[in-house]
CSV table of C-alpha atoms in Angstrom, one decimal:
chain,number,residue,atom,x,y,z
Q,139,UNK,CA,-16.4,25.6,81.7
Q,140,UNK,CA,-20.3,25.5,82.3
Q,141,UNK,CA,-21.6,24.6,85.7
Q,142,UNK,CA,-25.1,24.5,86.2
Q,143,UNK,CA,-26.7,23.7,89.5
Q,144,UNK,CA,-30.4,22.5,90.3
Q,145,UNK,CA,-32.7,23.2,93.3
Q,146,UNK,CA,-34.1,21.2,95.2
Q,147,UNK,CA,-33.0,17.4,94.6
Q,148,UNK,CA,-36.2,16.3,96.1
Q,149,UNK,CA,-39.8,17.9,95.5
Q,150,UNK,CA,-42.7,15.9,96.6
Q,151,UNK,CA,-46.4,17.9,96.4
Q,152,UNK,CA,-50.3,16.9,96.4
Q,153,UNK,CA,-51.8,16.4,93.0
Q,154,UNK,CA,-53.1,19.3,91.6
Q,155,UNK,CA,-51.0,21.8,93.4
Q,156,UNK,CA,-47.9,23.5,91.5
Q,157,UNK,CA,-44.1,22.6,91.2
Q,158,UNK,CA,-41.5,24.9,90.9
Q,159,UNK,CA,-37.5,23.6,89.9
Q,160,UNK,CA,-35.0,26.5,90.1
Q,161,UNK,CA,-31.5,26.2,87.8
Q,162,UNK,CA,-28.1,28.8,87.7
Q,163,UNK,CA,-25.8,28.3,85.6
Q,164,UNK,CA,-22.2,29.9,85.4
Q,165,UNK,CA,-21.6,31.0,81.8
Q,166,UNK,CA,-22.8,33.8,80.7
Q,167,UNK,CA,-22.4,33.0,76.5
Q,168,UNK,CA,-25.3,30.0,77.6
Q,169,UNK,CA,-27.9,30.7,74.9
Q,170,UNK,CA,-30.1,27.2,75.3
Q,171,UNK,CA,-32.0,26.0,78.2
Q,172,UNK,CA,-33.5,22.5,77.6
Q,173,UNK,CA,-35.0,20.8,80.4
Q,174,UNK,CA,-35.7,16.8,80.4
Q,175,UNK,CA,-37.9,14.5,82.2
Q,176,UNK,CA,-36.5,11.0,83.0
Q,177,UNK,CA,-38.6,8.2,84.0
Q,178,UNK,CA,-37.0,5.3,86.2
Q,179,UNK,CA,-34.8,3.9,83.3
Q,180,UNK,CA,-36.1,5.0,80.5
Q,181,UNK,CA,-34.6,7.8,78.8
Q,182,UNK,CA,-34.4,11.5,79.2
Q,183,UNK,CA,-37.0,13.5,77.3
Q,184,UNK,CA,-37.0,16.8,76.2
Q,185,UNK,CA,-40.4,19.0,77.3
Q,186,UNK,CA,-40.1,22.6,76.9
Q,187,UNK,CA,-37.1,24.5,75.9
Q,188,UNK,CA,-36.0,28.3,76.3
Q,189,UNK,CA,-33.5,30.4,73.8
Q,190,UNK,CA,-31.8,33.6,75.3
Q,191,UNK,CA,-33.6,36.0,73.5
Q,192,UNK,CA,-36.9,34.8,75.0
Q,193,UNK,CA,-37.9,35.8,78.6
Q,194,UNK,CA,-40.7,33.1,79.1
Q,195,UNK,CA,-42.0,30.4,76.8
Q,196,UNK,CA,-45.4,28.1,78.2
Q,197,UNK,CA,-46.9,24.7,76.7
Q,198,UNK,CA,-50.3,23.9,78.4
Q,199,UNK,CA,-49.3,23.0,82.2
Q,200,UNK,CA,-45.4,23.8,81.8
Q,201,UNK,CA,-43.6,27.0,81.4
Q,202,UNK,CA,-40.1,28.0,81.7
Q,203,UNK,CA,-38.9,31.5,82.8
Q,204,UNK,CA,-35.2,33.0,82.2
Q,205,UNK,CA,-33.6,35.6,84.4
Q,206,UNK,CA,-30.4,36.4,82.0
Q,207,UNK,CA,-29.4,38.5,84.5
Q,208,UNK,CA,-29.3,36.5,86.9
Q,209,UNK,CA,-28.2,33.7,84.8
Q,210,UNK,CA,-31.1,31.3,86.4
Q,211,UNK,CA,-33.7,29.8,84.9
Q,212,UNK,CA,-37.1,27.8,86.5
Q,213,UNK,CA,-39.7,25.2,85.6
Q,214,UNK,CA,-42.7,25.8,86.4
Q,215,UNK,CA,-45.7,22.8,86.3
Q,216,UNK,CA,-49.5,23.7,87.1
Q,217,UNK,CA,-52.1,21.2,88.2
Q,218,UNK,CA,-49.4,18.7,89.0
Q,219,UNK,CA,-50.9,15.2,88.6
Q,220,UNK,CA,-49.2,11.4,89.7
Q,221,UNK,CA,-47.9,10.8,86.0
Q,222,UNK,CA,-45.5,14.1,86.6
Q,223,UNK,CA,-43.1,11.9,88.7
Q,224,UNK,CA,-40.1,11.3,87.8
Q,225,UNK,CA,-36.8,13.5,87.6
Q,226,UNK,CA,-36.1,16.3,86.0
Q,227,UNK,CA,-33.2,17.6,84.7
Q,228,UNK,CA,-32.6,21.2,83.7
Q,229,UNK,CA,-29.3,21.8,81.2
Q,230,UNK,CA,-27.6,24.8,79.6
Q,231,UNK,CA,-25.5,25.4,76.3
Q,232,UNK,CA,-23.6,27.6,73.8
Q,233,UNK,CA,-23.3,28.4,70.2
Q,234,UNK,CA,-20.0,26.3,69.3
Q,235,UNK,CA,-20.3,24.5,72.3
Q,236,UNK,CA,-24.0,22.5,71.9
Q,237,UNK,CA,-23.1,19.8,74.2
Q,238,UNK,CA,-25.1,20.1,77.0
Q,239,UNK,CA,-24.3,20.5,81.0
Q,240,UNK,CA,-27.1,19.0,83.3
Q,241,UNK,CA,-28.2,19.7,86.4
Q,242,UNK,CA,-27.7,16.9,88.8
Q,243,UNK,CA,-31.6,16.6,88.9
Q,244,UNK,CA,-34.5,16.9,90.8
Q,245,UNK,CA,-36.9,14.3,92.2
Q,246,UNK,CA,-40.7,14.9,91.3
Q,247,UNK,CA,-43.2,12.9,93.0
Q,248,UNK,CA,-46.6,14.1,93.5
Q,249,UNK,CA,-48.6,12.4,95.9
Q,250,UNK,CA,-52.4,11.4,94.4
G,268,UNK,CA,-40.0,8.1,62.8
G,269,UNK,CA,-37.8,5.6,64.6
G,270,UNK,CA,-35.8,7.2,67.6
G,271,UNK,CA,-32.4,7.0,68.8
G,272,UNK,CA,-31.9,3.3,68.9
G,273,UNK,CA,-28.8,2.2,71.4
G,274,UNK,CA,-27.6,-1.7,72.0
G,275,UNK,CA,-27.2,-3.8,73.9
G,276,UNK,CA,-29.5,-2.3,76.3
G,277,UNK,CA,-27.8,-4.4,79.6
G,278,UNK,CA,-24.5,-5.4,80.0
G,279,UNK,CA,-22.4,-7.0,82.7
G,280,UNK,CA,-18.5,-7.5,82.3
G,281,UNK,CA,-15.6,-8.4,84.8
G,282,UNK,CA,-12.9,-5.8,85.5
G,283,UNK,CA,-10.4,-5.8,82.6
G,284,UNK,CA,-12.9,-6.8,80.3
G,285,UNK,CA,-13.3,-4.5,77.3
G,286,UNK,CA,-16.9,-4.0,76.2
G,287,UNK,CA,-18.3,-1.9,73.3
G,288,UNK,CA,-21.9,0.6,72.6
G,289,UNK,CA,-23.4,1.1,69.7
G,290,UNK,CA,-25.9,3.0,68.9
G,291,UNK,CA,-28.1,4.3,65.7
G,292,UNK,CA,-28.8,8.3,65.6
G,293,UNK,CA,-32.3,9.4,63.9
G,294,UNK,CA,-32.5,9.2,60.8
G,295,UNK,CA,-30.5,12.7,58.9
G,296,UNK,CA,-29.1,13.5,62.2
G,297,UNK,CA,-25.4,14.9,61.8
G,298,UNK,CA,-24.6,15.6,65.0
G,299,UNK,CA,-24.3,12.6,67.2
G,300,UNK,CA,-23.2,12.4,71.2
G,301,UNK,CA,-22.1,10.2,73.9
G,302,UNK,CA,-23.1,10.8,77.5
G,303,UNK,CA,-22.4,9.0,81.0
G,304,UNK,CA,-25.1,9.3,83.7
G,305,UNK,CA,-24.2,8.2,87.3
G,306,UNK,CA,-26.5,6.9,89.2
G,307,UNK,CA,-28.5,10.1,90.8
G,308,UNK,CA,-26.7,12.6,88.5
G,309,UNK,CA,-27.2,14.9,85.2
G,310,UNK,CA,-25.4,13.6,82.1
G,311,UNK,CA,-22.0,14.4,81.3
G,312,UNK,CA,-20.7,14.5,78.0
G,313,UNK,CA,-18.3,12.2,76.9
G,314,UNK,CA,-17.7,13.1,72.6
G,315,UNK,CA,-19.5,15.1,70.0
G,316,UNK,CA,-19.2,14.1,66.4
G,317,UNK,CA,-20.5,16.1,63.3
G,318,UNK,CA,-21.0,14.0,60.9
G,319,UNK,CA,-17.6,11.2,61.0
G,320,UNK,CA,-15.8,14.4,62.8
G,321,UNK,CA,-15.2,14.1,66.8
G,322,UNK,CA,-15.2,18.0,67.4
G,323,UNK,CA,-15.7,17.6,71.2
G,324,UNK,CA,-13.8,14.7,73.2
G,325,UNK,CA,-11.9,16.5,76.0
G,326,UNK,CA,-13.5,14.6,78.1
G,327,UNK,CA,-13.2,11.3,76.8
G,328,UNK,CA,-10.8,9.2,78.9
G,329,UNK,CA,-8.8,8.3,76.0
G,330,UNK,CA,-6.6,5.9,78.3
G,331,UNK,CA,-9.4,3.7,78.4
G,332,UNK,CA,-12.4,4.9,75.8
G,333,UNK,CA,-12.4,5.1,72.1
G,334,UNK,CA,-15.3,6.0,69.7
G,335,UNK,CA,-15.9,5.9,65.9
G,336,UNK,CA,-18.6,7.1,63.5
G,337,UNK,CA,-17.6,5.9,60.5
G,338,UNK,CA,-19.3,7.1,57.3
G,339,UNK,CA,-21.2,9.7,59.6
G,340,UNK,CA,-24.0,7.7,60.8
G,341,UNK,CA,-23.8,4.5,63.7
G,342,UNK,CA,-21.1,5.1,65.8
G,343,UNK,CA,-19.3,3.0,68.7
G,344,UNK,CA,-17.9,3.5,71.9
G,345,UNK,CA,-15.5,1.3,73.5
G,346,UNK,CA,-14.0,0.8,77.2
G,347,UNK,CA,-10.7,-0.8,77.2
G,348,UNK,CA,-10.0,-2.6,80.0
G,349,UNK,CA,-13.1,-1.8,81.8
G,350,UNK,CA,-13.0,-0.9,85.3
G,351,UNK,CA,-15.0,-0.9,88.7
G,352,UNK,CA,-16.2,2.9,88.3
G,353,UNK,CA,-17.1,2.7,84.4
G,354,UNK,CA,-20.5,1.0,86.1
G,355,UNK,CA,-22.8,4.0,84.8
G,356,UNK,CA,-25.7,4.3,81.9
G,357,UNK,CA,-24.5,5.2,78.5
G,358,UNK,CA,-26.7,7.4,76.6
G,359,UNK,CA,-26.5,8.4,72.8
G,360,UNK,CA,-28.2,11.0,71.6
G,361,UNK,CA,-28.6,12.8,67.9
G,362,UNK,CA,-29.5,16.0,67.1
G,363,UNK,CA,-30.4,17.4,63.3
G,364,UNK,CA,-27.2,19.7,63.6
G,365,UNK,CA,-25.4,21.4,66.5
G,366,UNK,CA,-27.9,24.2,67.3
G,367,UNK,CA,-31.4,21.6,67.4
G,368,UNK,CA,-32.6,19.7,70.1
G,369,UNK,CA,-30.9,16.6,71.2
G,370,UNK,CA,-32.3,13.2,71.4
G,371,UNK,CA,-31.8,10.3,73.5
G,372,UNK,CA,-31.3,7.4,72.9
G,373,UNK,CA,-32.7,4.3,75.8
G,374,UNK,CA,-29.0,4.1,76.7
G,375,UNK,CA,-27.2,1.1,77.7
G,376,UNK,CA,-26.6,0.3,81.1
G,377,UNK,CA,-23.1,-1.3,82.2
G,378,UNK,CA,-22.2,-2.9,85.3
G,379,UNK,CA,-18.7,-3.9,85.9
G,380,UNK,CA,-17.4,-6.4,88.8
């Protein structure tokens, strides 16, 4: 099956400067690349999603990028501010198959 | 538009115990899943349903778990007897059909002792 790993599980940076969370993922007949912010128990939210046949996709600060090649995919947040913290989680699926397979998460916090 | 809506949110149980989720998918979703998120970790699927159809439970315990959706929309999941390592949040979440993006629900979290 899927396996998708996240880097780093930890990411702390100053407000205003940029984060970056890396994903791979094992499968190569993942299509969909969702990734979802969690807040200390509340639940996960969906903020920018990515399709195979699109290289890059951006919404105002956020923007995901997709190396099929590679099979890895990143998150990328600009002018990082304190209400960015929490943890993210990046997650990858098929056609027939749309249950997702999450990363195991990593840690935002950015320091005001 | 009301959002996935799960209950009870808390629950605590003694080992043995059986305990049951519920939870309400949006509003004309067909597609409806169970998830358990470990403390510190991703979500891991439990069952899919389309509509009142379970198309995805190999990884349901089904020892222990069951889960319904009857007439295609709420749907239940139940731990029979519960036991120490079923202490985990578990999240519902709906999507329109199996190729849309999933919603979560607030999930419910269970602690077993």
């Amino acid at each position: 099956g899927e396996n998708v790993e996240q880097h780093p599980s930890t990411l702390s940076v100053q407000e205003g400067d940029s984060a970056v969370i890396k994903c791979t993922y094992s499968d190569s007949a993942s299509n969909y690349f969702p990734w979802y912010k969690q807040e200390l128990g509340k639940r996960p939210q969906l903020i920018i999603d990515i399709r195979s046949n699109v290289g890059e996709k951006k919404d105002q600060r956020i923007a995901v990028t997709l190396n099929k090649t590679a099979k890895h995919f990143s998150l990328h947040i600009t002018e990082t501010q304190p209400e960015d913290s929490a943890v993210y989680f990046c997650a990858a699926s098929k056609t027939g198959r749309r249950a997702l397979t999450f990363g195991s998460g990593t840690r935002l916090q950015v320091q005001p | 538009e009301a959002g996935v809506v799960q209950s009870p949110r808390y629950k605590i149980i003694e080992k043995k115990q059986p305990v049951a989720f519920w939870c309400n998918p949006i509003s004309g979703h067909n597609t409806l899943y169970w998830y358990l998120q470990n403390l510190g970790q991703g979500p891991e699927l439990l069952i899919r349903y389309e509509n009142e159809e379970a198309v995805d439970d190999s990884q349901l315990p089904k020892d222990r778990f069951s889960a319904e959706r009857l007439k295609g929309v709420d749907s239940t999941l139940k731990i029979q007897p519960a036991e120490l390592g079923d202490s985990a949040v578990y999240l519902c979440a709906s999507s329109l059909n199996e190729k849309e993006t999933q919603y979560f629900g607030p999930g419910t979290r269970l602690l077993v002792l």
